[in-house]
Amino acid sequence: MSSIKDIQDEIVSEFEILGDDKESTIYFIMELGAGLEALPEVARVEDNIIKGCQSKVWLIAEEQDGKVHYMADSNTDITKGLISLLLRVLNNRAPEEILNAKLDFVERIGMGSIIGSQRSNGFASMIKQIKLFAFAIQSNQNV
Amino acid sequence: MNFDIEKIRSLFPLLHQEVHGKPLIYFDNAATTQKPQSVLDALTGYYNHDNSNIHRGAHALADRATRYFEETRETIKDFIHAREAAEIIFTKGTTESINLVASTFGRKFIGSGDEIIISTMEHHSNIVPWQMLCEEKGAILKIIPISESGEILFEEFEKLLSPKTKLVSIVHASNALGTINPVRKIIQAAHSLGAKVLLDGAQSTSHLEVDVQELDCDFLAFSAHKLYGPTGLGVLYGKREILEAMPPFHGGGEMIKEVTFEKTTYNEIPFKFEAGTPNIADVIAFKSSLDFINGLGKKAIKAHEDELLAYANEKMGEIKGFIPVGTAPEKVSVLSFNINGMHPYDVGMMLDANGIAVRTGHHCTQPLMKRLGLEGTVRASFAVYNSKLEIDSMADNVAKIARIKNK
Ligand SMILES: Cc1ncc(COP(=O)(O)O)c(C=O)c1O
């Protein structure tokens, strides 16, 4: 598995190819969402919705062989694309690795100007929830 | 059509810019309209030449500012055909105007068991103040149902009306759907049972000729920023006899006749409701907005906007997956829609990427969206400076977006 740094570099170079073309960038993000592993229907419940997002984003996590396995979905394609970017970097890693991850790709691709300030807040909520799950699983491992 | 779009557009500096490398197409006029140069000039002109506090100073500047300030009030009086300028109260906007009525008229005239009627298509600012009042007073809020096409069911309204009804507060033209409500009929029916009527004119005043005497409404609330005017300024019109019977809203300077520690007497209307130094600059600049609208004429504006709406309906109607929301026959220039299989946020974001500004979401009408079974819509709303060319561009882009999910 590639390192968190390598995957982020990869994402940054993909976005560099798109350049300043906002439309292609949005299409690209939406297409990324289509590749997201399907979230079981039973998990699409109120309790799994991330607070602080304008759109609905469902996120669940479970431990698999000491790693954190996430699954997510959203009612909007752009948000689905955004969460798929995060999971591409962070999914199936040890909790400690997730908690220590520096997500510098967000700034490097200029995410703020692509998605605007409201969605950026939602994006930050997604990152927070991903880390909270990792923390909970790590705490369980340590008892 | 005697509408010179290029000339009108040249009066609006903001329109001439690129967004994400594309020429801006501004279709979010129901949220707020852009301002003509004359309004901007009036604002800077006031601060450069006339700034002073009004209704008090005994000097030339104060005198001039007071005169300009009161001239706007006169212009508004004519604009909505009120009997007298004293019936025009300045507020922060539609929201504050409605809250003023809820706090003062409501405080005095609405009691336990009384009923207030609103409709399913109200903006939150014409729902929440009444809920707050009802909770405080033990009054009851009744809701007029609507049809699938987004029209009030008038017979249902008549059933809700009773001698217990103290107030009917209703949107004249819906911001989310564009529906123009049959307010004259509603007012007549309400009056026949002794209820007062407030019209939320936030959307109607910019598109329709609104004559408060002819309609015989008791209150009319609207916002300057939707009328090519400054933000944070609005109007409450009320009939003199009702305004006089109402207690004051805020206490402070301007609104008093005489203050002693034993007892304070209140000023005459409209000043009774305008405590503190008002938003002088914006009030003065608002006159230029009204002059701009009057210069074009409401009839010509309506004709232009009707033509744009009809054209947009036609063009967008050709798109596979296009679902119009709100199809009443009488509408202001609001086109609300969804694209089959797509969330409105995604559509809005892709339009924005192409320089097209629309609103997406629930438009501060969550109960309406719930009634229609929708999470939200995409809303394009047109104003005097919009053109068919811009609608072509939107339709082309929406068609491209719709193809993603509607092959
Ligand atoms: C129908 C309607 N009512 C009330 C309002 C509230 O206006 P304001 O925010 O200017 O107070 C709006 C503005 O969005 C509106 O469209």
XYZ file of N, CA and C in Angstrom, chain A residues 21-23 26-27 30 54-56 75-79 113-116 119, chain B residues 20 22 341-343 345-347 349-350 352-354 375 397 400-401 404-405:
114
model
N -9.351 25.008 -14.707
C -10.670 24.799 -15.307
C -11.643 24.279 -14.259
N -12.462 25.172 -13.775
C -13.359 24.837 -12.667
C -14.342 23.729 -13.063
N -14.862 23.847 -14.270
C -15.868 22.876 -14.692
C -15.294 21.456 -14.722
N -14.827 20.093 -11.217
C -16.061 19.623 -10.589
C -16.477 18.262 -11.157
N -16.424 18.143 -12.487
C -16.758 16.859 -13.113
C -15.858 15.762 -12.578
N -16.854 14.737 -9.140
C -18.092 13.959 -9.169
C -17.842 12.528 -9.640
N -23.529 20.552 4.781
C -24.761 21.037 4.146
C -25.517 19.888 3.508
N -24.772 19.026 2.815
C -25.390 17.855 2.208
C -25.398 16.753 3.251
N -26.107 15.679 2.925
C -26.088 14.530 3.843
C -24.871 13.672 3.533
N -25.772 12.264 -0.428
C -26.887 12.483 -1.359
C -26.500 13.418 -2.502
N -25.319 14.020 -2.434
C -24.885 14.833 -3.569
C -23.596 14.252 -4.145
N -23.467 14.306 -5.451
C -22.336 13.665 -6.114
C -21.014 14.351 -5.794
N -21.064 15.669 -5.630
C -19.816 16.365 -5.347
C -19.288 15.967 -3.969
N -20.176 15.921 -2.997
C -19.746 15.535 -1.656
C -19.243 14.097 -1.643
N -10.925 27.070 -2.649
C -11.479 27.872 -3.739
C -12.279 27.007 -4.711
N -12.030 25.701 -4.715
C -12.827 24.838 -5.597
C -14.248 24.688 -5.044
N -14.348 24.430 -3.752
C -15.675 24.092 -3.219
C -16.336 25.223 -2.447
N -15.623 26.298 -2.191
C -16.234 27.431 -1.482
C -16.198 27.221 0.032
N -18.865 24.604 1.941
C -18.521 23.207 1.767
C -17.180 22.882 2.424
N -14.900 32.507 -12.606
C -14.238 31.277 -13.049
C -13.925 31.337 -14.552
N -15.496 32.807 -16.886
C -16.654 32.935 -17.782
C -17.400 34.229 -17.450
N -32.571 12.685 -10.983
C -31.399 11.914 -10.566
C -30.258 12.742 -10.016
N -30.433 14.060 -9.934
C -29.332 14.904 -9.462
C -29.760 15.748 -8.280
N -28.818 15.988 -7.402
C -29.097 16.862 -6.276
C -28.950 18.327 -6.729
N -27.719 20.837 -5.318
C -26.384 21.401 -5.031
C -25.395 21.109 -6.151
N -25.469 19.886 -6.673
C -24.533 19.510 -7.736
C -24.799 20.339 -8.991
N -26.080 20.504 -9.301
C -26.434 21.293 -10.487
C -25.952 22.744 -10.305
N -23.609 23.908 -8.424
C -22.151 24.005 -8.415
C -21.597 23.979 -9.841
N -22.198 23.147 -10.684
C -21.717 23.078 -12.062
C -22.107 24.328 -12.851
N -22.338 27.262 -11.461
C -21.389 28.259 -10.948
C -20.044 28.143 -11.654
N -19.632 26.902 -11.900
C -18.356 26.697 -12.595
C -18.385 27.347 -13.975
N -19.583 27.564 -14.492
C -19.729 28.211 -15.796
C -20.148 29.679 -15.684
N -35.986 17.881 -1.434
C -34.931 18.371 -0.550
C -34.636 19.823 -0.853
N -26.008 24.836 -20.620
C -25.254 24.228 -19.523
C -26.073 23.209 -18.753
N -26.233 20.026 -20.663
C -24.984 19.271 -20.545
C -24.932 18.524 -19.198
N -25.330 19.239 -18.153
C -25.313 18.647 -16.811
C -26.327 17.511 -16.719
N -25.618 13.820 -17.805
C -24.844 12.903 -16.953
C -25.756 11.793 -16.433
N -26.968 12.183 -16.028
C -27.861 11.185 -15.419
C -29.074 10.865 -16.294
